[in-house]
Amino acid sequence: MADMRNKVAIVTGASRGLGRAIALELVGLGAKVVVNYRSSQVAAEEVLESIHKRGGEALAVQADVSVFADAQRLIDTAVQHWGRLDVLVNNAGTRHDTLLIRMSEQDWDEVVNTNLKGVFNCTKAAQRVMIKQRYGRIVNITSVAGLAGNAGQANYSAAKAGVIGFTKAVAKEVGSRNITVNAVAPGYVPTELTAGLPPELVAKGLEMTPLGRAGTPEDIAKAVAFLASDDAGFITGQVLSVDGGLVMQG
């Protein structure tokens, strides 16, 4: 099991779903965690309560990662509080699904700004700290949609594919400073984010998944924790599909 004692981590979009599970997993391994949220303060405080009950250290920070000034403040808060930043998990995401012919410019912009620009904003702010430390682990949450595409999700698929390209480019830029940059591509995982998917799409996805089941937030969290740990110190620029084999069927 990875040991993350004395490590400081930020998890964006950590008030619910995958982000919540990732924050709890990292705390369980000994990390101090910043629980970022955009609007769900009550949910973020519930995550803090769960962490504190487990004897972990955490703080909640409101920030809209699609705005660079907010992302910078998020990073600065972690460093001011704990003196360093070892792990950044870019998890914050949103969806506005519809066929391209019906997709509004706002539908496109909101999804791309949160899912892709948010990754740029947080990574740019965090890498200054990590370069100075000569240590860092960045894990970006992409999606099977970014690898194979999904009808009705041109905006989401494009943003998540962009995250993959971004991951590989930045991994090449910062590798010499002992900073790794990787991505995790979940398959279908029931969360608030996926709750609005059409039932027939979910059924088809499960039918095409060789393991024959949906994923859990904990499945994703464990993969993220591995890539964020020193056990993955020689892995960078990679996309780890945690999808029960779904992407093989694409």
Tab-separated table of C-alpha atoms in Angstrom:
chain	number	residue	atom	x	y	z
A	1	MET	CA	0.000	0.000	0.000
A	2	ALA	CA	1.301	3.426	-0.924
A	3	ASP	CA	2.505	5.618	1.929
A	4	MET	CA	1.514	9.267	1.519
A	5	ARG	CA	2.313	10.551	4.980
A	6	ASN	CA	3.687	14.123	4.944
A	7	LYS	CA	2.286	14.658	1.428
A	8	VAL	CA	-0.077	17.540	0.642
A	9	ALA	CA	-2.711	17.009	-2.036
A	10	ILE	CA	-5.376	19.107	-3.751
A	11	VAL	CA	-8.404	17.371	-5.239
A	12	THR	CA	-10.603	19.610	-7.390
A	13	GLY	CA	-14.341	18.959	-7.443
A	14	ALA	CA	-13.963	16.960	-4.236
A	15	SER	CA	-17.341	17.616	-2.611
A	16	ARG	CA	-19.026	14.640	-4.307
A	17	GLY	CA	-18.627	11.611	-6.558
A	18	LEU	CA	-15.172	10.655	-7.743
A	19	GLY	CA	-13.491	13.651	-6.112
A	20	ARG	CA	-14.901	12.774	-2.703
A	21	ALA	CA	-13.715	9.166	-3.021
A	22	ILE	CA	-10.262	10.298	-4.160
A	23	ALA	CA	-9.917	12.731	-1.248
A	24	LEU	CA	-10.902	10.016	1.249
A	25	GLU	CA	-8.506	7.503	-0.343
A	26	LEU	CA	-5.554	9.913	-0.173
A	27	VAL	CA	-6.331	10.791	3.436
A	28	GLY	CA	-6.496	7.083	4.228
A	29	LEU	CA	-2.931	6.773	2.951
A	30	GLY	CA	-1.792	9.621	5.195
A	31	ALA	CA	-1.981	12.685	2.956
A	32	LYS	CA	-3.223	16.104	3.994
A	33	VAL	CA	-5.924	17.092	1.508
A	34	VAL	CA	-7.484	20.294	0.218
A	35	VAL	CA	-11.117	19.573	-0.666
A	36	ASN	CA	-11.962	21.978	-3.487
A	37	TYR	CA	-15.564	22.781	-4.376
A	38	ARG	CA	-17.300	25.359	-6.562
A	39	SER	CA	-20.766	25.680	-5.056
A	40	SER	CA	-21.531	22.692	-2.796
A	41	GLN	CA	-20.309	24.040	0.547
A	42	VAL	CA	-22.543	21.752	2.616
A	43	ALA	CA	-21.314	18.693	0.724
A	44	ALA	CA	-17.676	19.814	1.075
A	45	GLU	CA	-18.101	20.212	4.819
A	46	GLU	CA	-19.566	16.702	4.982
A	47	VAL	CA	-16.405	15.405	3.285
A	48	LEU	CA	-14.289	17.281	5.850
A	49	GLU	CA	-16.309	15.735	8.658
A	50	SER	CA	-15.720	12.249	7.218
A	51	ILE	CA	-11.993	12.963	6.976
A	52	HIS	CA	-11.736	14.321	10.504
A	53	LYS	CA	-13.615	11.298	11.880
A	54	ARG	CA	-10.886	9.151	10.349
A	55	GLY	CA	-8.223	11.234	12.065
A	56	GLY	CA	-7.106	12.911	8.843
A	57	GLU	CA	-6.167	16.498	8.077
A	58	ALA	CA	-8.060	18.505	5.459
A	59	LEU	CA	-9.508	21.886	4.631
A	60	ALA	CA	-12.192	22.956	2.183
A	61	VAL	CA	-11.509	25.734	-0.329
A	62	GLN	CA	-14.147	27.252	-2.594
A	63	ALA	CA	-12.779	28.003	-6.072
A	64	ASP	CA	-14.095	27.905	-9.623
A	65	VAL	CA	-11.218	26.222	-11.428
A	66	SER	CA	-12.365	27.584	-14.791
A	67	VAL	CA	-11.193	31.011	-13.551
A	68	PHE	CA	-7.397	31.322	-13.342
A	69	ALA	CA	-7.410	33.698	-10.353
A	70	ASP	CA	-9.500	31.167	-8.399
A	71	ALA	CA	-7.174	28.325	-9.368
A	72	GLN	CA	-4.160	30.352	-8.266
A	73	ARG	CA	-5.824	31.139	-4.929
A	74	LEU	CA	-6.575	27.426	-4.464
A	75	ILE	CA	-2.922	26.491	-4.924
A	76	ASP	CA	-1.709	29.391	-2.764
A	77	THR	CA	-4.047	28.396	0.070
A	78	ALA	CA	-2.623	24.877	0.216
A	79	VAL	CA	0.956	26.146	0.246
A	80	GLN	CA	0.226	28.825	2.863
A	81	HIS	CA	-1.491	26.275	5.088
A	82	TRP	CA	0.943	23.372	4.828
A	83	GLY	CA	4.077	24.811	3.228
A	84	ARG	CA	4.135	22.639	0.134
A	85	LEU	CA	2.093	20.890	-2.561
A	86	ASP	CA	2.935	17.356	-3.632
A	87	VAL	CA	-0.157	16.108	-5.457
A	88	LEU	CA	-2.707	17.766	-7.719
A	89	VAL	CA	-5.728	15.769	-8.848
A	90	ASN	CA	-7.637	17.610	-11.574
A	91	ASN	CA	-11.062	16.037	-11.168
A	92	ALA	CA	-13.574	18.919	-11.424
A	93	GLY	CA	-15.984	18.311	-14.291
A	94	THR	CA	-19.398	19.066	-15.697
A	95	ARG	CA	-21.673	17.848	-18.519
A	96	HIS	CA	-24.260	19.445	-20.799
A	97	ASP	CA	-25.204	16.585	-23.123
A	98	THR	CA	-27.049	17.053	-26.386
A	99	LEU	CA	-26.529	16.306	-30.049
A	100	LEU	CA	-24.165	18.733	-31.749
A	101	ILE	CA	-26.932	20.106	-33.977
A	102	ARG	CA	-28.765	21.267	-30.830
A	103	MET	CA	-25.707	22.242	-28.781
A	104	SER	CA	-25.511	25.903	-27.802
A	105	GLU	CA	-22.305	27.891	-27.595
A	106	GLN	CA	-22.889	28.114	-23.840
A	107	ASP	CA	-23.171	24.301	-23.608
A	108	TRP	CA	-19.811	24.030	-25.355
A	109	ASP	CA	-18.044	26.774	-23.398
A	110	GLU	CA	-19.143	25.687	-19.928
A	111	VAL	CA	-18.037	22.097	-20.456
A	112	VAL	CA	-14.712	22.962	-22.091
A	113	ASN	CA	-13.941	25.691	-19.540
A	114	THR	CA	-14.429	23.417	-16.539
A	115	ASN	CA	-13.154	20.107	-17.916
A	116	LEU	CA	-10.190	21.366	-19.940
A	117	LYS	CA	-9.376	24.981	-19.076
A	118	GLY	CA	-9.706	24.106	-15.396
A	119	VAL	CA	-6.945	21.518	-15.822
A	120	PHE	CA	-4.750	24.137	-17.517
A	121	ASN	CA	-5.421	26.720	-14.800
A	122	CYS	CA	-4.678	24.466	-11.828
A	123	THR	CA	-1.683	22.772	-13.415
A	124	LYS	CA	-0.097	26.076	-14.452
A	125	ALA	CA	-0.490	27.444	-10.923
A	126	ALA	CA	0.709	24.244	-9.244
A	127	GLN	CA	3.734	23.563	-11.424
A	128	ARG	CA	5.558	26.663	-10.168
A	129	VAL	CA	5.465	25.211	-6.658
A	130	MET	CA	6.362	21.708	-7.799
A	131	ILE	CA	9.240	22.857	-9.999
A	132	LYS	CA	10.730	24.743	-7.049
A	133	GLN	CA	10.359	21.619	-4.870
A	134	ARG	CA	11.664	19.393	-7.661
A	135	TYR	CA	8.802	17.013	-6.861
A	136	GLY	CA	5.206	16.621	-7.905
A	137	ARG	CA	2.456	14.235	-8.924
A	138	ILE	CA	-0.304	15.484	-11.220
A	139	VAL	CA	-3.223	13.179	-12.033
A	140	ASN	CA	-5.866	14.343	-14.492
A	141	ILE	CA	-9.297	12.721	-14.712
A	142	THR	CA	-10.230	12.164	-18.345
A	143	SER	CA	-12.877	9.675	-19.541
A	144	VAL	CA	-13.553	6.775	-21.847
A	145	ALA	CA	-15.414	9.476	-23.834
A	146	GLY	CA	-12.085	11.185	-24.445
A	147	LEU	CA	-10.665	7.974	-25.892
A	148	ALA	CA	-13.617	6.667	-27.910
A	149	GLY	CA	-16.103	9.559	-28.120
A	150	ASN	CA	-19.767	9.470	-27.140
A	151	ALA	CA	-22.727	10.534	-29.252
A	152	GLY	CA	-24.441	13.482	-27.598
A	153	GLN	CA	-21.224	14.449	-25.831
A	154	ALA	CA	-19.165	16.274	-28.452
A	155	ASN	CA	-18.259	18.972	-25.930
A	156	TYR	CA	-17.408	16.552	-23.111
A	157	SER	CA	-15.548	14.142	-25.413
A	158	ALA	CA	-13.522	16.978	-26.933
A	159	ALA	CA	-12.622	18.383	-23.529
A	160	LYS	CA	-11.613	14.981	-22.149
A	161	ALA	CA	-9.578	14.187	-25.279
A	162	GLY	CA	-7.900	17.563	-24.780
A	163	VAL	CA	-6.980	16.532	-21.247
A	164	ILE	CA	-5.136	13.523	-22.678
A	165	GLY	CA	-3.099	15.648	-25.074
A	166	PHE	CA	-2.417	18.169	-22.309
A	167	THR	CA	-1.263	15.382	-19.981
A	168	LYS	CA	1.270	14.056	-22.475
A	169	ALA	CA	2.606	17.504	-23.407
A	170	VAL	CA	3.094	18.677	-19.831
A	171	ALA	CA	4.654	15.344	-18.822
A	172	LYS	CA	7.386	16.038	-21.381
A	173	GLU	CA	7.866	19.598	-20.127
A	174	VAL	CA	8.299	18.871	-16.409
A	175	GLY	CA	9.726	15.356	-16.276
A	176	SER	CA	13.263	16.629	-15.698
A	177	ARG	CA	12.043	18.280	-12.469
A	178	ASN	CA	10.846	14.971	-10.985
A	179	ILE	CA	7.205	15.786	-11.711
A	180	THR	CA	4.980	13.122	-13.224
A	181	VAL	CA	1.767	13.855	-15.116
A	182	ASN	CA	-0.695	11.059	-15.806
A	183	ALA	CA	-4.395	10.606	-16.492
A	184	VAL	CA	-7.082	8.178	-15.379
A	185	ALA	CA	-9.922	7.416	-17.807
A	186	PRO	CA	-12.962	6.070	-15.954
A	187	GLY	CA	-15.668	4.074	-17.651
A	188	TYR	CA	-19.254	4.223	-16.420
A	189	VAL	CA	-19.402	5.025	-12.711
A	190	PRO	CA	-22.769	5.952	-11.115
A	191	THR	CA	-22.327	9.442	-9.596
A	192	GLU	CA	-24.242	12.723	-9.636
A	193	LEU	CA	-22.334	13.644	-12.804
A	194	THR	CA	-23.546	10.552	-14.668
A	195	ALA	CA	-27.047	10.500	-13.161
A	196	GLY	CA	-28.621	12.173	-16.197
A	197	LEU	CA	-27.338	9.697	-18.776
A	198	PRO	CA	-30.117	8.007	-20.772
A	199	PRO	CA	-30.915	4.548	-19.332
A	200	GLU	CA	-30.453	2.913	-22.749
A	201	LEU	CA	-26.921	4.395	-22.998
A	202	VAL	CA	-26.059	3.078	-19.537
A	203	ALA	CA	-27.448	-0.366	-20.389
A	204	LYS	CA	-25.470	-0.476	-23.620
A	205	GLY	CA	-22.305	0.591	-21.807
A	206	LEU	CA	-22.679	-2.144	-19.203
A	207	GLU	CA	-23.388	-4.698	-21.923
A	208	MET	CA	-20.146	-3.715	-23.661
A	209	THR	CA	-18.080	-3.847	-20.446
A	210	PRO	CA	-16.230	-7.185	-20.269
A	211	LEU	CA	-16.289	-7.199	-16.468
A	212	GLY	CA	-20.067	-6.845	-16.646
A	213	ARG	CA	-20.542	-4.182	-14.010
A	214	ALA	CA	-20.361	-0.459	-13.425
A	215	GLY	CA	-17.324	0.962	-11.706
A	216	THR	CA	-17.356	2.470	-8.225
A	217	PRO	CA	-15.820	5.773	-7.123
A	218	GLU	CA	-13.434	3.713	-5.011
A	219	ASP	CA	-12.210	1.818	-8.103
A	220	ILE	CA	-11.161	5.134	-9.603
A	221	ALA	CA	-9.771	6.509	-6.343
A	222	LYS	CA	-7.388	3.590	-5.889
A	223	ALA	CA	-5.970	4.049	-9.399
A	224	VAL	CA	-5.497	7.774	-8.785
A	225	ALA	CA	-3.805	7.100	-5.450
A	226	PHE	CA	-1.330	4.744	-7.123
A	227	LEU	CA	-0.371	7.323	-9.760
A	228	ALA	CA	-0.114	9.994	-7.064
A	229	SER	CA	2.246	7.907	-4.948
A	230	ASP	CA	5.967	7.284	-5.046
A	231	ASP	CA	5.216	3.737	-6.223
A	232	ALA	CA	4.459	5.282	-9.641
A	233	GLY	CA	7.628	7.371	-9.725
A	234	PHE	CA	8.749	6.033	-13.132
A	235	ILE	CA	5.357	6.410	-14.831
A	236	THR	CA	4.514	9.611	-16.696
A	237	GLY	CA	2.506	10.715	-19.719
A	238	GLN	CA	0.233	7.684	-19.445
A	239	VAL	CA	-3.529	7.209	-19.594
A	240	LEU	CA	-4.796	4.454	-17.303
A	241	SER	CA	-8.229	3.211	-18.342
A	242	VAL	CA	-10.226	2.115	-15.308
A	243	ASP	CA	-13.332	1.004	-17.141
A	244	GLY	CA	-13.835	-2.736	-16.782
A	245	GLY	CA	-12.480	-3.134	-20.318
A	246	LEU	CA	-15.092	-0.896	-21.956
A	247	VAL	CA	-12.673	1.083	-24.130
A	248	MET	CA	-11.476	-2.128	-25.799
A	249	GLN	CA	-14.952	-2.490	-27.264
A	250	GLY	CA	-15.013	1.014	-28.807
